[in-house]
Amino acid sequence: MKHSLDIVDKLSVEYTRKVRTCLTVGELRNLRREYMGRVASVLRRMNKDLRLLAEAKAKLRGLPDVNVDAPTIVIAAAPNVGKSTLVKRVSSAKPEIAPYPFTTRGLILGHIRLDEARVVQIMDTPGLLDRPLSEKNEIEMQAVIALRHLADVMIFMVDPTFHCGYPLEYQLHILKDIRSEFKGIPLLLAINKVDIATEEEISRARRELYAMADMNNVYEISAAKGDNVQKLMDRAISLALTKKLVN
Ligand SMILES: Nc1nc2c(ncn2[C@@H]2O[C@H](COP(=O)(O)OP(=O)(O)OP(=O)(O)O)[C@@H](O)[C@H]2O)c(=O)[nH]1
Ligand SMILES: [Mg+2]
């Protein structure tokens, strides 16, 4: 936008100079038409940027009050896998939980208080990280970039049962995408719903995830019942604190 205004300034200087050396009224009119035409085309281009900005503003209005200096854990998964259940269990946030996808609409931020002085943020990320990058629009891509700056640790959850409505292959596809998009950010993997998953479902998910990550970074949890949730969170919090210290 600044660039466009600079161009308008340059055009003004250029045409003021030309006008000074003008000899006839006809020449002057032509110059004026030329000047107006060129400025209008710069403004038309700028209008596109303005519309994009307005769209971004509308999208960002619903964003929670994020502290960019606080250690932050970002939760990602396909819809209906249990992100909000986990965030609700471990933090101050009170997201809605329901047995159907797309329950959570906006970004939800929760706080985990460690002691008097230290708080860790945890972010639920609906409809943003649950689709392959190729399906995202420009605004969503920008939100992903913002999250990339904010995230100190990411927890990616999978549902090994068919309960969430998305096959494991699809969930792994999202995971691969996220892994490349959030390179350099420590990633913990959680196989959720172990309270209802069959041993076969769990071992299949385990096999797939061990092939993609160090097995020490894979946790088998029940966000609903609480199994292994503390272990996962202790690790995530410690990684988030370390990351913040290092950076
Ligand atoms: N049995 C069982 N059900 C779970 C577990 N975690 C979540 N659920 C259920 O799975 C459904 C989806 O949970 P949510 O926490 O709303 O999932 P989400 O990932 O936030 O879903 P969206 O916001 O729609 O993307 C709900 O019916 C939860 O009760 C779990 O560990 N075990
Ligand atoms: Mg949710």
PDB file of C-alpha atoms in Angstrom, residues 107-199:
ATOM      1  CA  LEU A 107      -9.765 -19.751  18.250  1.00  0.00           C
ATOM      2  CA  ILE A 108     -10.051 -20.597  21.948  1.00  0.00           C
ATOM      3  CA  LEU A 109      -7.309 -19.624  24.349  1.00  0.00           C
ATOM      4  CA  GLY A 110      -6.906 -21.248  27.748  1.00  0.00           C
ATOM      5  CA  HIS A 111      -4.433 -20.573  30.538  1.00  0.00           C
ATOM      6  CA  ILE A 112      -2.547 -23.056  32.668  1.00  0.00           C
ATOM      7  CA  ARG A 113      -1.212 -21.408  35.805  1.00  0.00           C
ATOM      8  CA  LEU A 114       2.019 -23.062  36.974  1.00  0.00           C
ATOM      9  CA  ASP A 115       2.669 -20.821  39.983  1.00  0.00           C
ATOM     10  CA  GLU A 116       2.295 -17.209  41.106  1.00  0.00           C
ATOM     11  CA  ALA A 117       4.480 -15.916  38.317  1.00  0.00           C
ATOM     12  CA  ARG A 118       4.155 -18.328  35.414  1.00  0.00           C
ATOM     13  CA  VAL A 119       1.273 -18.982  33.036  1.00  0.00           C
ATOM     14  CA  VAL A 120       1.294 -21.142  29.913  1.00  0.00           C
ATOM     15  CA  GLN A 121      -1.218 -20.494  27.119  1.00  0.00           C
ATOM     16  CA  ILE A 122      -2.988 -23.295  25.305  1.00  0.00           C
ATOM     17  CA  MET A 123      -4.766 -22.698  22.014  1.00  0.00           C
ATOM     18  CA  ASP A 124      -7.589 -24.701  20.435  1.00  0.00           C
ATOM     19  CA  THR A 125      -7.436 -24.269  16.645  1.00  0.00           C
ATOM     20  CA  PRO A 126     -10.750 -25.038  14.950  1.00  0.00           C
ATOM     21  CA  GLY A 127     -11.199 -25.100  11.196  1.00  0.00           C
ATOM     22  CA  LEU A 128      -7.741 -23.800  10.595  1.00  0.00           C
ATOM     23  CA  LEU A 129      -5.302 -26.627  10.894  1.00  0.00           C
ATOM     24  CA  ASP A 130      -7.780 -29.399  10.214  1.00  0.00           C
ATOM     25  CA  ARG A 131      -7.597 -29.215   6.434  1.00  0.00           C
ATOM     26  CA  PRO A 132      -4.691 -29.676   4.058  1.00  0.00           C
ATOM     27  CA  LEU A 133      -2.884 -26.422   3.254  1.00  0.00           C
ATOM     28  CA  SER A 134      -3.920 -26.691  -0.372  1.00  0.00           C
ATOM     29  CA  GLU A 135      -7.544 -26.092   0.678  1.00  0.00           C
ATOM     30  CA  LYS A 136      -6.816 -22.936   2.659  1.00  0.00           C
ATOM     31  CA  ASN A 137      -7.546 -19.417   1.454  1.00  0.00           C
ATOM     32  CA  GLU A 138      -5.187 -16.502   1.806  1.00  0.00           C
ATOM     33  CA  ILE A 139      -6.589 -15.249   5.122  1.00  0.00           C
ATOM     34  CA  GLU A 140      -6.400 -18.731   6.648  1.00  0.00           C
ATOM     35  CA  MET A 141      -2.812 -19.021   5.463  1.00  0.00           C
ATOM     36  CA  GLN A 142      -2.038 -15.764   7.252  1.00  0.00           C
ATOM     37  CA  ALA A 143      -3.627 -17.086  10.443  1.00  0.00           C
ATOM     38  CA  VAL A 144      -1.424 -20.186  10.159  1.00  0.00           C
ATOM     39  CA  ILE A 145       1.618 -17.945   9.829  1.00  0.00           C
ATOM     40  CA  ALA A 146       0.529 -16.029  12.961  1.00  0.00           C
ATOM     41  CA  LEU A 147       0.157 -19.327  14.848  1.00  0.00           C
ATOM     42  CA  ARG A 148       3.565 -20.421  13.653  1.00  0.00           C
ATOM     43  CA  HIS A 149       5.059 -17.393  15.368  1.00  0.00           C
ATOM     44  CA  LEU A 150       3.032 -17.959  18.496  1.00  0.00           C
ATOM     45  CA  ALA A 151       3.445 -21.723  18.967  1.00  0.00           C
ATOM     46  CA  ASP A 152       6.274 -22.964  21.170  1.00  0.00           C
ATOM     47  CA  VAL A 153       4.972 -26.535  21.122  1.00  0.00           C
ATOM     48  CA  MET A 154       2.322 -28.254  19.086  1.00  0.00           C
ATOM     49  CA  ILE A 155       0.232 -31.222  20.167  1.00  0.00           C
ATOM     50  CA  PHE A 156      -1.355 -33.104  17.285  1.00  0.00           C
ATOM     51  CA  MET A 157      -4.145 -35.474  18.288  1.00  0.00           C
ATOM     52  CA  VAL A 158      -5.492 -38.422  16.340  1.00  0.00           C
ATOM     53  CA  ASP A 159      -8.648 -40.443  16.894  1.00  0.00           C
ATOM     54  CA  PRO A 160      -7.805 -44.079  16.114  1.00  0.00           C
ATOM     55  CA  THR A 161     -11.498 -45.076  16.266  1.00  0.00           C
ATOM     56  CA  PHE A 162     -13.947 -44.040  13.594  1.00  0.00           C
ATOM     57  CA  HIS A 163     -15.777 -42.024  16.249  1.00  0.00           C
ATOM     58  CA  CYS A 164     -14.703 -38.604  14.903  1.00  0.00           C
ATOM     59  CA  GLY A 165     -15.861 -39.464  11.380  1.00  0.00           C
ATOM     60  CA  TYR A 166     -12.458 -39.086   9.723  1.00  0.00           C
ATOM     61  CA  PRO A 167     -10.349 -42.106   8.750  1.00  0.00           C
ATOM     62  CA  LEU A 168      -6.850 -42.325  10.209  1.00  0.00           C
ATOM     63  CA  GLU A 169      -5.315 -41.843   6.727  1.00  0.00           C
ATOM     64  CA  TYR A 170      -6.971 -38.434   6.432  1.00  0.00           C
ATOM     65  CA  GLN A 171      -5.778 -37.429   9.899  1.00  0.00           C
ATOM     66  CA  LEU A 172      -2.218 -38.501   9.040  1.00  0.00           C
ATOM     67  CA  HIS A 173      -2.424 -36.449   5.874  1.00  0.00           C
ATOM     68  CA  ILE A 174      -3.192 -33.350   7.966  1.00  0.00           C
ATOM     69  CA  LEU A 175      -0.365 -34.271  10.338  1.00  0.00           C
ATOM     70  CA  LYS A 176       2.143 -34.412   7.454  1.00  0.00           C
ATOM     71  CA  ASP A 177       0.979 -31.014   6.295  1.00  0.00           C
ATOM     72  CA  ILE A 178       1.294 -29.510   9.750  1.00  0.00           C
ATOM     73  CA  ARG A 179       4.688 -31.044  10.257  1.00  0.00           C
ATOM     74  CA  SER A 180       6.029 -29.260   7.212  1.00  0.00           C
ATOM     75  CA  GLU A 181       4.184 -26.033   7.961  1.00  0.00           C
ATOM     76  CA  PHE A 182       5.381 -25.874  11.587  1.00  0.00           C
ATOM     77  CA  LYS A 183       8.955 -27.056  11.025  1.00  0.00           C
ATOM     78  CA  GLY A 184      11.233 -26.311  13.960  1.00  0.00           C
ATOM     79  CA  ILE A 185       8.408 -26.301  16.503  1.00  0.00           C
ATOM     80  CA  PRO A 186       8.494 -29.305  18.861  1.00  0.00           C
ATOM     81  CA  LEU A 187       5.644 -31.670  18.040  1.00  0.00           C
ATOM     82  CA  LEU A 188       4.011 -34.124  20.431  1.00  0.00           C
ATOM     83  CA  LEU A 189       1.531 -36.684  19.130  1.00  0.00           C
ATOM     84  CA  ALA A 190      -1.460 -37.946  21.088  1.00  0.00           C
ATOM     85  CA  ILE A 191      -3.563 -40.991  20.290  1.00  0.00           C
ATOM     86  CA  ASN A 192      -6.841 -39.962  21.914  1.00  0.00           C
ATOM     87  CA  LYS A 193      -9.949 -41.900  22.990  1.00  0.00           C
ATOM     88  CA  VAL A 194      -7.964 -44.912  24.193  1.00  0.00           C
ATOM     89  CA  ASP A 195     -10.853 -45.541  26.606  1.00  0.00           C
ATOM     90  CA  ILE A 196     -13.068 -46.674  23.698  1.00  0.00           C
ATOM     91  CA  ALA A 197     -10.491 -47.691  21.069  1.00  0.00           C
ATOM     92  CA  THR A 198      -9.846 -51.379  20.447  1.00  0.00           C
ATOM     93  CA  GLU A 199      -6.318 -52.725  20.949  1.00  0.00           C
TER      94      GLU A 199
END
